[in-house]
Coordinates of C-alpha atoms in Angstrom, one line a residue:
X1 CA -5.8 4.3 -20.4
X2 CA -3.5 2.5 -18.3
X3 CA -1.1 4.2 -16.6
X4 CA 1.3 2.1 -14.3
X5 CA 1.1 -1.7 -13.1
X6 CA 2.9 -3.0 -10.2
X7 CA 3.1 -6.0 -7.9
X8 CA 4.6 -7.4 -4.8
X9 CA 5.5 -10.2 -2.6
X10 CA 6.1 -9.7 1.1
X11 CA 7.5 -12.5 3.2
X12 CA 5.0 -12.1 6.3
X13 CA 7.9 -13.2 8.9
X14 CA 10.2 -10.4 7.4
X15 CA 7.3 -8.2 8.7
X16 CA 7.1 -9.8 11.7
X17 CA 11.2 -9.2 12.2
X18 CA 10.4 -5.7 11.8
X19 CA 7.7 -5.5 14.2
X20 CA 9.7 -7.1 16.4
X21 CA 12.7 -5.3 16.3
X22 CA 11.6 -1.9 15.9
X23 CA 7.8 -1.5 17.1
X24 CA 6.3 1.5 17.2
X25 CA 8.5 3.6 15.0
X26 CA 8.3 0.9 12.5
X27 CA 4.7 0.7 12.2
X28 CA 3.8 4.6 12.4
X29 CA 6.5 5.6 10.0
X30 CA 5.3 3.1 7.3
X31 CA 1.8 2.8 8.2
X32 CA -1.2 5.2 8.1
X33 CA -3.5 6.1 11.2
X34 CA -6.5 3.6 9.5
X35 CA -3.7 0.9 8.5
X36 CA -2.6 1.1 11.9
X37 CA -6.0 0.9 13.3
X38 CA -7.0 -2.2 11.1
X39 CA -4.0 -4.5 11.8
X40 CA -4.3 -3.9 15.4
X41 CA -7.5 -4.6 15.7
X42 CA -6.3 -8.2 14.4
X43 CA -5.4 -10.8 16.9
X44 CA -1.8 -10.9 17.0
X45 CA -1.6 -14.1 14.9
X46 CA -2.9 -12.4 12.1
X47 CA -1.7 -8.6 12.6
X48 CA 1.7 -9.2 10.9
X49 CA 0.2 -10.6 7.6
X50 CA -2.2 -7.3 8.0
X51 CA 0.9 -5.1 7.7
X52 CA 2.2 -7.6 5.4
X53 CA -0.3 -7.1 3.0
X54 CA 0.1 -3.2 3.2
X55 CA 3.3 -3.3 2.8
X56 CA 3.2 -5.1 -0.4
X57 CA 0.8 -2.7 -1.9
X58 CA 2.9 0.1 -1.3
X59 CA 5.2 -1.6 -3.2
X60 CA 3.7 -2.2 -6.0
X61 CA 2.0 1.2 -5.4
X62 CA 5.5 2.9 -6.1
X63 CA 6.0 0.5 -9.0
X64 CA 3.1 1.3 -10.8
X65 CA 4.1 5.2 -10.2
X66 CA 7.0 4.5 -12.0
X67 CA 9.4 5.9 -9.1
X68 CA 9.8 3.5 -6.5
X69 CA 10.3 5.3 -3.4
X70 CA 12.1 8.3 -4.8
X71 CA 10.7 11.6 -6.2
X72 CA 8.7 12.2 -2.7
X73 CA 7.0 8.6 -2.9
X74 CA 7.1 6.6 0.8
X75 CA 5.5 4.5 2.1
X76 CA 4.3 7.1 4.6
X77 CA 2.5 8.7 1.6
X78 CA 0.4 5.8 0.5
X79 CA -2.4 4.3 2.3
X80 CA -5.0 1.3 1.5
X81 CA -8.0 1.9 2.6
X82 CA -11.4 -0.3 1.9
X83 CA -14.3 1.2 0.2
X84 CA -17.7 0.6 1.5
X85 CA -17.8 -2.5 -0.1
X86 CA -15.0 -3.8 1.2
X87 CA -12.9 -3.7 -1.9
X88 CA -9.2 -2.5 -1.0
X89 CA -7.9 0.6 -3.0
X90 CA -5.1 3.2 -2.3
X91 CA -5.4 6.5 -0.8
X92 CA -2.2 8.8 -2.0
X93 CA -1.1 11.7 -0.4
X94 CA 2.2 13.7 -0.3
X95 CA 4.8 13.0 -2.9
X96 CA 2.7 10.1 -4.3
X97 CA -0.5 12.3 -5.0
X98 CA 1.9 14.8 -7.1
X99 CA 3.2 12.3 -8.8
X100 CA 0.3 10.6 -9.6
X101 CA -1.0 13.9 -10.5
X102 CA 2.2 14.1 -13.1
X103 CA 0.9 11.2 -15.1
X104 CA -2.5 12.0 -15.7
X105 CA -3.2 12.9 -19.1
X106 CA -5.3 16.3 -19.5
X107 CA -8.7 15.5 -18.8
X108 CA -8.8 12.1 -16.6
X109 CA -9.0 11.3 -13.2
X110 CA -7.4 8.4 -11.8
X111 CA -8.7 5.2 -11.1
X112 CA -6.6 2.7 -8.8
X113 CA -7.2 -0.8 -8.3
X114 CA -5.6 -3.1 -6.0
X115 CA -5.6 -6.4 -5.0
X116 CA -4.3 -8.1 -1.6
X117 CA -3.9 -11.8 -0.8
X118 CA -2.1 -13.4 2.0
X119 CA -0.6 -17.2 2.2
X120 CA 1.9 -17.6 4.9
X121 CA 4.4 -17.0 4.7
X122 CA 3.5 -14.4 1.7
X123 CA 1.4 -11.7 1.4
X124 CA 0.8 -10.6 -2.3
X125 CA -0.2 -6.9 -4.1
X126 CA -1.3 -5.7 -7.3
X127 CA -1.9 -2.3 -8.2
X128 CA -3.1 -1.0 -12.0
X129 CA -3.3 2.9 -12.2
X130 CA -5.7 3.6 -15.1
X131 CA -6.6 7.3 -16.2
X132 CA -10.5 7.7 -16.3
X133 CA -12.5 10.6 -18.6
X134 CA -14.1 13.3 -16.2
X135 CA -17.8 13.3 -16.9
X136 CA -18.6 16.7 -18.4

């Protein structure tokens, strides 16, 4: 059962501008430690695009949750993580996790599908949240 869907297009240049202007303050307020490690492992030329894809994923996820950035859903409560296969997904904590739990019908568990890509100067993300039956 589809619970929510969201997408976002982000200008990589805008993220680069925020990095230039606010630096570490922007990074720590907006991205999880895992996201920061992944971006900082990239070359400087790819760093802004890496952050921009994650920014777009957070925006798309907030839309899929149906709240935007309200009701306890913040950039810091959503993080892109990669499964062992390399497939990206979202990890929700705090208010975002609470909102997700509110959306799930009884007897179901969430599945969050995420796709992210970039074609400079843009980064794109789409999130689909589904409720899957809990196996008995």
